[in-house]
Amino acid sequence: MDQGQKFYITTPIYYVNARPHIGHAYTTIVCDAIARRKRMLGYDTFFLTGTDEHGQKVERSAIDAGKTPQQFADEVSALYRSLFGRMNISYDDFIRTTEPRHQRGMQELFSRLHGQGFIYKGTYTGQYCVSDELYVDAACPGSPCPVCGRPTETVSEENYYFKLSAFAEKLLSHYQQHPEFIRPETRRNEVIAFVKSGLRDLSISRSTLKWGIPVPGDPKHVIYVWLDALCNYCSAIGFGSKDEADEKKFEHYWPADVHMIGKEIIRFHCVYWPAFLLAAGLPLPKSVIAHGWLLFEESKMSKTRGNIVRAETVIDVMGNDALRYFLLREIVFGQDGSFSFDALVQRYNSDLANDLGNLASRTLTMISRYFNSSVPYPSPTVARKPSDDAIKEQALAVIAEFGQLFDEYQFSRALESAWSLIGAVNKYLVEEEPWIVAEKDGEESRARLATILYTAAEALRVVAALAYPVIPESTGRIWNQLGLGEISRFDLKELKWAQLPLGGKLGKVEPVFPRADKTAIERMHQMEHERNSTPSGSSTAAPAEGARPEQPATQAAHAPTGAAAAAATDGKITIDDFLKVELRVGQVKTAERVKGTDKLLRLEVDIGTEVRQVVAGIALAYAPETLIGRKVVIVANLQPRKLRGLESNGMIVAASVGDQGSPVLAGFLEDVPIGAKLK
Ligand code: MSP
């Protein structure tokens, strides 16, 4: 691989007709894990997600909720953003189809298709499925949608058509020449069969609907929501913009390397999208990967069944990594898989708390105890045993195997391979009994103890590096405890045996995966029950009682209550006081000088859930144009105040430097998602 080779991965953009659930989280987590591994391998990675906000489905949901489509879309899109913030999703951009940059890209694409002669006007009379936003060919009034089974509606309108029929041969030959274009194989076969059965031209505009992007030059029509949605993959990286930087960005990242999607939207991505791109003279994405469906306890999640599971519930009780690990380990990627709280807790306890957690805690605790927290020097000759080299050999084999399986999207098998190493090292520790060796006197025993613990720690490091994309928070903590710094900066291409710096100091050793008890399952059921029974189904329900496994126990233990809190008056504040301040990562969207003063800037800052106007006294230190796109820390729960007649809703955090107290904005070395909370 060339250094810095680009890798562009996308999730589907999510409909804003309803709140996100664990199925949406699944697609996003899979992409996040892939993106994290690619970054670690040195790829110039761009990970895009976003929301699909136009169309009849959203318009109707908004009307039902008594809101305008824009208000409704703003609210639900913000829910996605804040959920992805909480989930630590490392996306590089979040596109909304209601943004001007998307509208511009979409209109450009439409004009190109038109200019190339692939669009004409005609009359469509037939069936339409609102739920799937799909024209259903050859159906009679009232017949069910072939995708979701819901009754279709008869529509008759003058539309713009796309000459899809002209692309059947080209598509078939593309599928043949690029077998990697559609994966897995079964989906590829389905697509080929669909195209071979004949393609009819596609209606790509609606005149009975207002909530969409107007057709260029004919604003009575809005563009069909699927054409609108698919175009996000291009518009987000600059397509349609005349700005030089945008043009370069598009040239650099397009075509996408991976469009990750659920199996039910394969036709849109593997037939319509490539046909639109071929017609517009644009390169086709390298691959479309379809995953299966997440079922709840074997049945499809649905509102009517009341069995929709929210990612928030699992995160609140079990933490992000528990959810990520479960979804990638338990579900065979590509196939449908079942989710249940019992299975989640069982997996967590066996693989994370028992296997990895135990390996980390006993290895690190023994190094702290017997070697004063310094990585011991293994002896190359004294008291070595074949079992030491067997671990090394297995680790090297796992490094190769894990990479190969993961890169073929066989996440479950890749994790199984990494966990086979964990199992082997735990067995090695049981057999070599370092705790008994530590009791014995003499040079030889000391050398033996050093070799055993070094071997275990090195294997732990290898597992952490490999598993980081799947469980980034906990492997990050293990990495710190190994004294290795920031795990995301590790160059995975260079992962080998024997890289742990000898004599290196360990960080503070703390349990990474506390065991989850039975109440975790009950708490999740209870939270789901409450979430499903509140009409708005607040996605920000308070965490259940008790420390969740992912939360450092110290945080809860340090929070004084009652008398202890009252006693804390020696100029120090309690953690509870600190937690009252809501600090969030925001991104500056616009910045301009405030008239009549040379000190103030008026900023619009996106904090994930909304865009805030903030008036900041930083104009002497920062030119407004240098701030656009910059991530800042904002105090998000300050009472609004007026400055020069402008309401300021929050405060930007900055260091005050030198005699003049010049502001230097607080920021991050790593990329952080917008809306992420600081604590
Ligand atoms: N808006 C379209 C996509 C447009 S992309 C140009 C859409 N949105 S969606 O919100 O309905 O679905 C988005 C993704 O979530 C799809 O990949 C879908 O498969 C996934 N999931 C939604 N529910 C799911 C499960 N229960 N299980 C797994 N994933 C499912 O389609």
XYZ file of C-alpha atoms and ligand atoms in Angstrom:
710
model
C 0.000 0.000 0.000
C 1.241 3.506 -0.769
C 1.678 5.759 2.202
C -1.439 7.851 2.601
C -3.528 6.025 -0.017
C -7.087 7.299 0.263
C -10.020 5.320 1.577
C -13.545 6.711 1.364
C -16.293 4.860 3.229
C -19.953 5.791 3.647
C -22.927 4.682 5.693
C -26.358 5.044 4.116
C -27.850 8.339 5.158
C -30.568 7.737 7.697
C -34.206 8.672 7.219
C -35.343 11.257 9.700
C -38.891 9.968 9.882
C -38.174 8.262 13.205
C -35.595 8.079 15.954
C -32.468 5.971 15.513
C -32.445 2.425 16.832
C -29.885 -0.288 17.192
C -30.201 -1.341 13.519
C -28.974 2.107 12.464
C -26.249 1.904 15.064
C -25.146 -1.409 13.566
C -24.399 -0.048 10.068
C -22.605 2.901 11.622
C -20.515 0.819 14.026
C -19.398 -1.500 11.229
C -18.218 1.494 9.191
C -16.575 3.064 12.205
C -14.576 -0.090 12.896
C -13.450 -0.295 9.276
C -12.523 3.396 9.209
C -10.533 3.116 12.431
C -8.539 0.166 11.139
C -7.825 1.931 7.848
C -6.618 5.043 9.662
C -4.378 2.896 11.824
C -2.973 1.335 8.678
C -2.059 4.773 7.405
C -4.842 5.308 4.862
C -6.037 8.837 4.269
C -9.511 7.858 5.413
C -12.736 9.765 4.912
C -15.769 8.416 6.724
C -19.123 9.929 5.823
C -22.497 9.552 7.440
C -25.588 11.752 7.576
C -29.335 12.054 7.294
C -31.794 11.648 4.426
C -34.374 14.349 5.019
C -36.628 14.813 2.013
C -39.527 12.820 0.622
C -43.080 11.925 1.372
C -42.297 9.711 4.335
C -40.605 12.525 6.231
C -43.223 15.056 5.162
C -45.994 12.820 6.533
C -44.182 12.101 9.792
C -43.693 15.846 10.276
C -47.370 16.543 9.688
C -48.309 13.806 12.157
C -46.013 15.408 14.716
C -47.539 18.856 14.065
C -44.245 20.279 12.823
C -42.857 21.624 9.608
C -40.724 19.104 7.714
C -37.666 21.293 8.338
C -38.268 21.486 12.095
C -38.903 17.799 12.217
C -35.806 16.987 10.169
C -33.664 19.296 12.327
C -34.784 17.517 15.460
C -34.328 13.962 14.275
C -31.060 14.693 12.493
C -29.775 16.184 15.760
C -30.754 12.966 17.545
C -28.593 10.987 15.138
C -25.712 13.350 15.607
C -25.877 13.301 19.336
C -26.211 9.513 19.381
C -23.172 9.153 17.125
C -21.338 11.582 19.408
C -22.136 9.423 22.416
C -21.140 6.342 20.497
C -17.772 7.938 19.689
C -18.312 7.426 15.991
C -15.232 8.763 14.238
C -17.001 10.165 11.186
C -15.247 12.884 9.221
C -18.399 14.527 7.949
C -22.122 14.389 8.555
C -24.193 15.436 5.563
C -27.803 16.499 5.663
C -29.726 16.500 2.406
C -31.339 19.792 3.416
C -27.962 21.552 3.400
C -27.225 23.993 0.561
C -24.041 22.096 -0.386
C -26.136 19.011 -1.067
C -28.813 20.872 -2.991
C -26.069 22.365 -5.164
C -24.490 18.958 -5.806
C -27.850 17.377 -6.551
C -28.890 20.055 -9.007
C -25.538 19.756 -10.752
C -25.987 16.006 -11.100
C -29.532 16.437 -12.404
C -28.367 19.002 -14.944
C -25.605 16.695 -16.102
C -27.994 13.780 -16.586
C -30.299 16.092 -18.467
C -27.453 17.551 -20.508
C -26.322 14.049 -21.517
C -29.815 13.304 -22.817
C -30.775 10.712 -20.201
C -33.766 12.584 -18.810
C -37.129 13.079 -20.475
C -40.647 14.063 -19.403
C -43.489 11.548 -19.309
C -46.561 10.580 -17.335
C -46.413 7.976 -14.619
C -49.538 6.214 -13.528
C -48.964 3.393 -11.178
C -48.214 2.266 -7.680
C -45.911 3.941 -5.170
C -44.717 2.687 -1.796
C -44.358 5.641 0.563
C -42.526 3.642 3.180
C -39.736 2.647 0.804
C -40.140 5.716 -1.416
C -40.270 3.278 -4.299
C -42.139 3.142 -7.610
C -43.524 -0.345 -7.922
C -43.667 -1.524 -11.494
C -46.338 -3.852 -12.771
C -48.497 -3.679 -9.654
C -52.227 -3.143 -9.564
C -53.935 -0.653 -7.221
C -53.606 -1.691 -3.598
C -51.106 -4.460 -4.241
C -48.350 -4.778 -1.664
C -44.873 -3.349 -1.970
C -42.454 -6.148 -2.898
C -39.900 -4.812 -0.395
C -41.882 -4.121 2.782
C -45.275 -5.673 2.039
C -47.204 -2.501 2.914
C -50.060 -1.461 0.556
C -48.913 0.741 -2.301
C -50.699 3.935 -3.325
C -51.805 4.831 -6.815
C -50.123 7.931 -8.191
C -50.591 9.581 -11.529
C -48.414 12.497 -12.405
C -46.248 14.081 -15.017
C -42.680 13.274 -14.145
C -39.161 13.444 -15.315
C -37.838 10.041 -16.287
C -34.341 8.662 -16.267
C -33.430 6.292 -19.123
C -32.485 3.428 -16.862
C -33.320 0.938 -19.610
C -30.301 2.165 -21.565
C -27.919 0.890 -18.882
C -28.723 -2.791 -18.449
C -25.887 -4.080 -20.619
C -23.336 -1.658 -19.204
C -24.294 -2.611 -15.653
C -24.112 -6.325 -16.352
C -20.708 -5.983 -17.884
C -19.539 -3.900 -14.912
C -20.725 -6.594 -12.480
C -18.880 -9.162 -14.516
C -15.636 -7.252 -14.803
C -15.673 -6.189 -11.157
C -16.864 -9.101 -9.065
C -15.858 -7.135 -5.959
C -18.411 -4.416 -6.809
C -21.257 -6.136 -4.932
C -20.653 -8.223 -1.865
C -21.554 -10.746 -0.596
C -21.947 -13.090 -3.539
C -25.625 -13.881 -2.850
C -26.542 -10.203 -3.143
C -24.535 -9.915 -6.328
C -26.518 -12.760 -7.831
C -29.795 -11.133 -6.821
C -28.788 -7.881 -8.489
C -27.680 -9.609 -11.671
C -30.986 -11.495 -11.831
C -32.908 -8.262 -11.303
C -31.092 -6.448 -14.105
C -31.385 -9.434 -16.433
C -35.138 -9.464 -15.885
C -35.245 -6.081 -17.668
C -34.938 -2.477 -16.566
C -37.688 0.073 -17.065
C -37.075 3.783 -17.115
C -37.277 5.371 -13.708
C -39.426 8.263 -12.614
C -37.081 10.705 -10.889
C -39.299 13.614 -9.931
C -42.525 14.228 -8.039
C -44.926 17.089 -8.664
C -47.394 16.273 -5.891
C -44.793 16.769 -3.202
C -43.163 19.967 -1.997
C -40.593 18.598 0.434
C -37.619 18.027 -1.806
C -35.000 19.650 -4.000
C -36.538 21.517 -6.954
C -35.719 20.254 -10.431
C -33.389 22.831 -11.989
C -35.423 25.101 -14.260
C -38.749 23.469 -13.343
C -39.412 24.066 -9.641
C -42.933 22.604 -9.782
C -41.172 19.270 -9.544
C -38.961 18.012 -6.767
C -36.288 15.416 -7.338
C -37.128 11.811 -6.412
C -35.878 11.192 -2.895
C -33.663 8.239 -3.789
C -31.786 10.144 -6.481
C -31.516 13.003 -3.982
C -30.256 10.677 -1.243
C -27.717 8.775 -3.327
C -26.156 11.992 -4.498
C -25.056 12.721 -0.909
C -22.025 10.499 -1.431
C -20.746 12.987 -3.995
C -22.093 16.280 -2.700
C -20.543 15.750 0.739
C -17.070 15.692 -0.732
C -17.496 18.761 -2.888
C -19.318 17.676 -6.047
C -21.118 20.589 -7.651
C -19.070 23.235 -5.901
C -17.052 25.734 -7.855
C -14.674 26.215 -4.962
C -11.203 24.965 -5.844
C -10.663 23.186 -2.522
C -13.985 21.348 -2.940
C -13.140 20.357 -6.495
C -9.833 18.939 -5.314
C -11.495 17.098 -2.489
C -13.952 15.467 -4.836
C -11.218 14.499 -7.247
C -9.196 13.062 -4.405
C -11.832 10.979 -2.637
C -14.211 9.980 -5.411
C -14.973 7.183 -6.212
C -15.976 5.812 -2.835
C -14.139 2.674 -1.805
C -17.012 1.256 0.227
C -20.708 2.035 0.374
C -21.889 0.055 3.388
C -25.628 -0.638 3.310
C -28.353 -2.905 4.642
C -29.497 -5.658 2.298
C -32.892 -4.052 1.607
C -31.431 -1.061 -0.224
C -29.154 -2.940 -2.554
C -31.128 -2.205 -5.708
C -30.794 1.530 -5.203
C -27.057 1.273 -4.673
C -26.144 -1.408 -7.194
C -28.514 -0.611 -10.061
C -29.821 2.959 -9.906
C -26.746 4.647 -8.427
C -24.196 3.184 -10.845
C -26.567 3.922 -13.735
C -26.853 7.580 -12.670
C -23.080 7.796 -12.352
C -22.466 6.148 -15.730
C -24.928 8.582 -17.288
C -23.179 11.537 -15.670
C -19.776 10.278 -16.775
C -18.562 9.791 -13.210
C -16.533 6.812 -11.942
C -18.404 4.079 -10.073
C -17.829 3.250 -6.414
C -15.374 0.401 -5.892
C -17.702 -1.702 -3.778
C -21.136 -1.881 -2.222
C -21.226 -4.134 0.813
C -24.590 -5.320 2.101
C -25.103 -6.495 5.646
C -28.037 -8.437 7.030
C -30.733 -7.398 9.440
C -30.584 -7.210 13.149
C -33.548 -8.977 14.689
C -34.633 -8.615 18.274
C -34.883 -12.021 19.868
C -35.473 -13.571 16.428
C -38.187 -11.179 15.246
C -38.037 -8.092 13.130
C -37.929 -4.920 15.178
C -41.010 -2.823 14.627
C -43.024 -0.096 16.266
C -46.156 -2.203 16.269
C -44.419 -5.097 17.984
C -42.979 -2.572 20.440
C -39.634 -4.377 20.319
C -37.376 -1.659 18.985
C -34.102 -1.549 20.879
C -32.197 1.727 21.221
C -28.441 1.828 21.204
C -28.627 4.309 24.097
C -30.045 1.632 26.369
C -27.111 -0.682 25.818
C -24.583 2.132 26.014
C -26.034 3.495 29.249
C -25.883 0.149 30.991
C -23.006 -1.693 29.313
C -20.918 0.939 27.525
C -20.022 1.521 23.884
C -17.485 -1.247 23.527
C -19.844 -3.915 24.818
C -22.315 -3.031 22.063
C -19.646 -2.823 19.363
C -18.011 -6.082 20.362
C -21.314 -7.904 20.512
C -22.504 -6.711 17.103
C -19.272 -7.568 15.339
C -18.557 -10.820 17.170
C -22.010 -12.345 17.490
C -23.474 -11.504 14.108
C -22.054 -13.197 11.074
C -21.549 -10.210 8.840
C -23.776 -10.333 5.770
C -26.397 -12.517 7.422
C -29.341 -11.637 9.635
C -28.501 -11.862 13.291
C -30.324 -11.837 16.552
C -29.885 -9.306 19.309
C -30.919 -9.923 22.888
C -29.891 -8.415 26.199
C -29.177 -11.871 27.640
C -26.841 -12.798 24.792
C -25.144 -9.412 25.049
C -24.438 -9.753 28.757
C -23.303 -13.336 28.317
C -20.869 -12.365 25.546
C -19.642 -9.407 27.523
C -18.960 -11.457 30.619
C -17.300 -14.339 28.838
C -15.195 -12.584 26.192
C -14.569 -9.153 27.642
C -14.774 -9.426 31.439
C -13.382 -12.969 31.674
C -11.029 -13.465 28.764
C -9.597 -10.074 27.857
C -10.319 -8.383 31.181
C -8.642 -11.124 33.162
C -5.641 -11.295 30.895
C -5.135 -7.545 31.182
C -5.704 -7.293 34.889
C -3.586 -10.221 36.002
C -0.694 -9.495 33.648
C -0.538 -5.827 34.506
C -1.097 -6.336 38.217
C 1.725 -8.870 38.403
C 4.114 -6.603 36.508
C 3.229 -3.803 38.936
C 3.713 -6.028 41.930
C 6.796 -8.009 40.952
C 8.625 -5.543 38.710
C 7.665 -2.250 40.232
C 5.464 -1.378 37.223
C 8.299 -1.654 34.686
C 8.046 -3.946 31.674
C 10.383 -6.845 32.582
C 13.332 -7.927 30.420
C 12.736 -11.452 29.134
C 15.869 -13.530 29.153
C 16.840 -14.711 25.659
C 18.534 -17.802 27.073
C 17.950 -18.468 30.766
C 14.969 -20.594 31.712
C 13.170 -20.338 28.406
C 10.540 -22.860 27.486
C 8.945 -23.849 24.174
C 5.643 -22.529 25.532
C 7.064 -18.957 25.396
C 7.863 -19.246 21.704
C 4.541 -20.955 21.038
C 2.768 -17.778 22.197
C 4.978 -15.653 20.008
C 4.303 -17.875 16.986
C 0.576 -17.819 17.619
C 0.613 -14.027 17.967
C 2.375 -13.649 14.625
C -0.105 -15.997 12.981
C -3.034 -14.091 14.518
C -1.699 -10.742 13.287
C -1.778 -12.061 9.724
C -5.046 -13.942 10.046
C -6.936 -11.170 11.834
C -5.992 -8.642 9.147
C -7.004 -10.907 6.330
C -10.360 -11.829 7.855
C -11.201 -8.288 8.943
C -10.377 -6.881 5.521
C -12.705 -9.478 4.000
C -15.443 -8.218 6.347
C -15.387 -11.424 8.367
C -15.388 -9.543 11.630
C -16.654 -12.368 13.767
C -13.957 -14.753 12.592
C -11.290 -12.083 12.923
C -12.286 -11.527 16.546
C -12.437 -15.243 17.123
C -8.865 -15.454 15.921
C -7.720 -12.666 18.274
C -9.579 -14.300 21.136
C -7.860 -17.615 20.419
C -4.628 -15.843 21.320
C -6.187 -14.489 24.514
C -7.305 -18.023 25.385
C -3.845 -19.405 24.721
C -2.159 -16.772 26.901
C -4.611 -17.266 29.755
C -3.886 -20.997 29.562
C -0.143 -20.289 29.424
C -0.415 -18.233 32.601
C -2.333 -20.970 34.358
C 0.272 -23.540 33.311
C 3.347 -21.435 33.982
C 2.020 -20.172 37.317
C 3.965 -16.909 37.531
C 2.478 -16.282 40.998
C 4.242 -19.479 42.200
C 7.470 -18.642 40.331
C 7.439 -15.247 42.067
C 7.655 -16.969 45.450
C 10.887 -18.747 44.536
C 14.331 -17.240 45.131
C 17.203 -17.114 42.703
C 18.247 -15.557 39.401
C 16.702 -18.269 37.327
C 13.234 -17.877 38.818
C 13.469 -14.140 38.371
C 14.380 -14.597 34.698
C 11.545 -17.076 34.269
C 9.053 -14.701 35.854
C 10.247 -11.885 33.592
C 9.833 -14.020 30.479
C 6.342 -15.180 31.385
C 5.059 -11.713 32.192
C 6.762 -10.112 29.242
C 5.241 -12.739 26.937
C 1.773 -12.184 28.368
C 2.076 -8.391 28.195
C 3.335 -8.502 24.628
C 0.436 -10.725 23.576
C -1.943 -8.357 25.344
C -0.456 -5.480 23.360
C -0.929 -7.371 20.077
C -4.562 -8.130 20.910
C -5.213 -4.521 21.917
C -3.747 -3.189 18.651
C -5.817 -5.599 16.570
C -9.055 -5.170 18.505
C -8.810 -1.360 18.735
C -11.088 -0.693 15.725
C -13.807 -2.806 17.346
C -13.407 -1.801 21.005
C -11.540 1.507 20.865
C -12.306 2.783 24.355
C -11.183 -0.247 26.325
C -8.168 -1.087 24.168
C -7.187 2.576 24.522
C -7.235 2.118 28.285
C -5.210 -1.107 28.082
C -2.714 0.681 25.848
C -2.364 3.431 28.429
C -1.928 0.922 31.197
C 0.840 -0.686 29.153
C 2.455 2.753 29.156
C 2.123 3.152 25.388
C 0.260 6.462 24.973
C -2.440 7.029 22.379
C -3.466 3.827 20.659
C -5.043 5.402 17.561
C -1.605 6.729 16.581
C -0.069 3.279 16.500
C 1.081 2.237 13.033
C -0.695 -1.071 12.544
C 1.352 -1.915 9.455
C 4.324 -2.253 11.755
C 2.672 -4.561 14.270
C 5.161 -7.296 15.150
C 6.261 -9.300 18.152
C 8.606 -7.815 20.757
C 7.803 -4.121 20.410
C 6.943 -3.447 24.037
C 9.696 -1.138 25.300
C 11.736 -3.062 27.879
C 11.799 -1.285 31.196
C 8.916 0.950 30.061
C 6.739 2.245 32.902
C 3.160 1.031 33.097
C 0.322 3.484 33.519
C -2.144 3.228 36.378
C -3.544 -0.298 36.389
C -7.327 -0.374 36.656
C -9.960 -2.951 35.752
C -11.139 -2.475 32.174
C -14.230 -4.684 32.081
C -16.019 -5.049 35.422
C -18.355 -8.040 35.349
C -21.963 -7.256 34.528
C -24.466 -8.787 36.909
C -27.993 -10.018 36.286
C -29.472 -6.637 37.080
C -27.866 -5.279 33.887
C -30.357 -7.298 31.822
C -33.289 -6.158 33.928
C -32.149 -2.561 33.758
C -31.948 -2.678 29.970
C -35.411 -4.208 29.682
C -36.759 -1.588 32.042
C -35.161 1.283 30.137
C -36.468 -0.021 26.843
C -39.894 -0.366 28.302
C -39.780 3.254 29.485
C -38.359 4.525 26.207
C -40.933 2.706 24.125
C -43.784 3.905 26.281
C -42.951 7.640 26.202
C -44.422 9.138 23.024
C -41.366 11.239 22.269
C -39.233 8.319 23.384
C -36.519 10.621 24.659
C -33.183 9.336 23.531
C -31.499 11.098 26.372
C -33.067 9.152 29.197
C -30.943 9.219 32.314
C -28.551 6.332 32.831
C -29.850 3.607 35.099
C -28.764 3.474 38.720
C -25.374 2.046 39.457
C -22.058 2.417 37.703
C -22.119 1.037 34.199
C -19.220 -1.210 33.365
C -17.580 1.275 31.014
C -17.633 4.073 33.511
C -14.425 4.327 35.528
C -15.457 3.322 39.012
C -13.387 6.176 40.398
C -15.779 8.692 38.969
C -18.747 7.384 40.912
C -16.670 6.723 43.995
C -15.296 10.246 44.056
C -18.640 11.967 43.920
C -19.293 13.012 47.515
C -22.864 13.242 48.636
C -24.615 14.720 51.651
C -22.266 15.707 54.453
C -19.148 14.988 52.447
C -20.293 17.367 49.747
C -21.077 20.086 52.247
C -17.642 19.731 53.797
C -15.879 20.302 50.504
C -15.571 24.044 50.837
C -11.808 24.620 50.897
C -11.859 26.364 47.551
C -12.250 23.012 45.825
C -15.384 21.934 44.047
C -16.895 18.484 43.997
C -17.113 16.398 40.865
C -20.855 17.056 40.984
C -20.187 20.785 40.799
C -17.890 20.252 37.857
C -20.396 18.045 36.074
C -22.916 20.880 36.192
C -20.850 22.585 33.492
C -21.779 21.124 30.139
C -18.667 21.267 27.995
C -19.076 20.117 24.421
C -17.114 19.947 21.222
C -18.509 22.346 18.665
C -17.574 23.238 15.125
C -17.545 26.802 13.893
C -19.842 27.094 10.898
C -19.772 30.838 10.333
C -17.750 33.650 11.845
C -17.976 37.413 11.344
C -16.913 40.587 13.096
C -19.506 42.351 15.243
C -20.077 45.865 13.950
C -18.910 48.712 16.185
C -16.282 46.761 18.122
C -12.922 45.337 17.235
C -12.998 42.702 19.977
C -16.046 40.605 19.265
C -16.834 37.922 16.736
C -20.258 36.494 16.076
C -19.964 32.751 15.547
C -22.414 30.054 14.637
C -21.264 26.885 16.302
C -22.634 23.425 15.590
C -22.751 21.492 18.873
C -24.270 18.327 17.509
C -27.797 18.872 18.700
C -28.176 22.373 17.305
C -26.323 25.340 15.869
C -25.702 28.046 18.475
C -24.972 31.733 18.078
C -22.049 32.687 20.293
C -20.497 36.119 20.659
C -16.840 35.753 21.631
C -14.174 38.306 22.563
C -11.517 36.791 20.340
C -11.472 39.119 17.338
C -8.059 40.575 18.172
C -6.512 37.116 18.180
C -8.392 35.364 15.372
C -9.477 36.489 11.926
C -13.016 35.177 11.385
C -12.191 33.228 8.225
C -9.516 31.194 10.051
C -12.132 29.804 12.396
C -14.550 28.264 9.930
C -14.566 24.496 10.341
C -12.460 24.638 13.500
C -13.469 22.413 16.413
C -13.757 24.304 19.686
C -14.830 23.621 23.229
C -18.032 25.337 24.230
C -19.740 25.775 27.572
C -23.152 24.738 26.377
C -25.353 25.364 29.396
C -24.600 29.001 30.205
C -27.572 31.298 30.474
C -27.853 33.369 27.300
C -26.638 36.978 27.528
C -26.744 39.897 25.144
C -23.581 41.505 23.800
C -23.932 44.502 21.469
C -27.556 43.543 21.007
C -26.701 39.986 19.949
C -27.715 37.023 22.039
C -24.776 34.827 22.962
C -25.690 31.232 23.706
C -22.634 29.687 25.234
C -18.980 30.447 25.739
C -15.940 29.307 23.799
C -13.178 27.992 26.058
C -9.753 29.566 25.608
C -6.528 29.889 27.551
C -5.732 33.424 28.581
C -2.111 34.047 27.710
C 0.375 36.819 28.570
C -0.148 40.181 30.244
C -2.912 41.112 27.848
C -4.750 37.846 28.463
C -4.781 37.020 24.745
C -7.141 34.150 24.067
C -5.817 30.864 22.664
C -8.657 28.533 21.781
C -8.786 25.125 23.412
C -8.726 22.269 20.899
C -7.797 18.651 20.349
C -4.913 16.854 18.752
C -7.139 13.977 17.715
C -10.216 14.415 15.641
C -13.273 14.460 17.874
C -16.903 14.205 16.868
C -19.035 17.301 17.052
C -21.230 17.271 20.144
C -18.870 15.048 22.184
C -19.032 15.879 25.887
C -15.955 16.802 27.907
C -15.815 15.449 31.409
N -32.448 6.717 3.685
C -32.240 5.418 3.174
C -30.817 5.250 2.711
C -30.345 6.227 1.703
S -28.670 6.004 1.319
C -28.410 6.929 -0.013
C -32.544 4.386 4.258
N -32.543 4.825 5.499
S -32.894 3.937 6.787
O -32.800 4.830 7.904
O -34.145 3.285 6.610
O -31.845 2.814 6.875
C -30.490 3.126 6.951
C -29.665 1.914 7.254
O -30.038 1.350 8.514
C -29.839 0.812 6.213
O -28.567 0.324 5.858
C -30.593 -0.232 6.950
O -30.291 -1.495 6.495
C -30.118 -0.031 8.367
N -31.061 -0.630 9.271
C -32.253 -0.153 9.711
N -32.836 -1.110 10.484
C -32.049 -2.203 10.535
C -32.016 -3.374 11.285
N -33.005 -3.739 12.079
N -30.896 -4.143 11.204
C -29.787 -3.755 10.515
N -29.796 -2.660 9.819
C -30.990 -2.010 9.551
O -32.735 3.235 3.925
